[in-house]
Coordinates of C-alpha atoms in Angstrom, one line a residue:
X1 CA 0.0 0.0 0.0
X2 CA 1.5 3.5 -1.2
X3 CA 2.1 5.8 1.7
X4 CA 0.3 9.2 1.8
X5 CA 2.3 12.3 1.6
X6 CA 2.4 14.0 5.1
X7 CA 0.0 16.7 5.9
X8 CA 1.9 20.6 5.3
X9 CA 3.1 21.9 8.7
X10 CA 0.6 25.6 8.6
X11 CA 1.5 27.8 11.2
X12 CA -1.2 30.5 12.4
X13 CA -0.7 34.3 13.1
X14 CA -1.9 33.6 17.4
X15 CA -0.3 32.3 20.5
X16 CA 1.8 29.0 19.9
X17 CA 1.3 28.9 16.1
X18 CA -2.9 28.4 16.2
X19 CA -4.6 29.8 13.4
X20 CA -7.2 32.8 14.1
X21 CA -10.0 34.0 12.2
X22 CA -8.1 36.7 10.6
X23 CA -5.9 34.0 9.2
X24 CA -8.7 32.4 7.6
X25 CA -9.7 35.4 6.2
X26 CA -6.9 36.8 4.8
X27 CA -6.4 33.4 3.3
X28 CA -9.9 33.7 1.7
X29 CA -9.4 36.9 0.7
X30 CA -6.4 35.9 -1.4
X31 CA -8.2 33.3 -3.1
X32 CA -11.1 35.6 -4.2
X33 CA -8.8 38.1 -5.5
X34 CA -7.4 34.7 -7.4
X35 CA -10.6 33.9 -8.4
X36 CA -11.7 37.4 -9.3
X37 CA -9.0 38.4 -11.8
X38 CA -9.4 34.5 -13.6
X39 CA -13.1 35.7 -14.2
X40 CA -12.5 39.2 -14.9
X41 CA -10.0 37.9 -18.0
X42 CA -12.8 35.2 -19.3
X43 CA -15.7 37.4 -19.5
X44 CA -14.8 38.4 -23.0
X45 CA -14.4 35.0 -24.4
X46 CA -17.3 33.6 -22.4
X47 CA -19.8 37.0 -23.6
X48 CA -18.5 35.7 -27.5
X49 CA -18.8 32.5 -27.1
X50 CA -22.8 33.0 -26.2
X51 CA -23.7 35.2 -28.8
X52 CA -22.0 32.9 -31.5
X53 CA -24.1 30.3 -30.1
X54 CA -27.1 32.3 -30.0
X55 CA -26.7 33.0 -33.5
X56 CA -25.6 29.9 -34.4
X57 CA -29.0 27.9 -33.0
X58 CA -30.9 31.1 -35.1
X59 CA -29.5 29.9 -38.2
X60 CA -29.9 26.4 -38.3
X61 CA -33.5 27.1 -36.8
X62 CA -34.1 28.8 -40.0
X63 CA -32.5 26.4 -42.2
X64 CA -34.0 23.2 -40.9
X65 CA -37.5 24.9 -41.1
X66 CA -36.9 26.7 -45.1
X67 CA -36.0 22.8 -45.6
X68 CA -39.0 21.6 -43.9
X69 CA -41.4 24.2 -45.8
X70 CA -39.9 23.1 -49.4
X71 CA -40.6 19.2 -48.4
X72 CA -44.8 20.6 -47.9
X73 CA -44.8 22.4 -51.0
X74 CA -47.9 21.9 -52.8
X75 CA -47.5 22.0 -56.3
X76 CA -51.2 23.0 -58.7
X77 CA -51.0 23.0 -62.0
X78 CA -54.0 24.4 -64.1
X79 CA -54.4 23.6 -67.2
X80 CA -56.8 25.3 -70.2
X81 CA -59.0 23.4 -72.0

């Protein structure tokens, strides 16, 4: 059986090393700011990629149903006599 990889000595910012709330919160803090410039940089792509899709369902909508109409196409001939 593989051994597991020892857990990361974390020291805290309070008495004896023990982790306070500010700790946790700075810490969380640090991720969001992470998390908030990761965003901020795929807005763009993800705002694109939506309205391509949009307008990419509109167009085959309106292809599959031209298609459809032709296929129900009645065709009368009238003839003199």
């Amino acid at each position: 059986m593989p051994k597991l990889a020892a857990p990361a000595q974390v020291r805290g910012s309070g008495p004896g090393g023990r982790i306070e709330i500010s700790d946790i919160r700075s810490k969380l803090h640090e991720i969001k700011g992470g998390v908030d410039e990761t965003t901020d940089t795929a807005k763009p792509y993800a705002l694109a990629a939506g309205i391509a899709g949009v307008i990419g369902i509109i167009v085959l909508a309106f292809l599959f149903g031209r298609s459809r109409g032709r296929r129900k196409d009645t065709w009368v001939e009238i003839r003199r006599l």
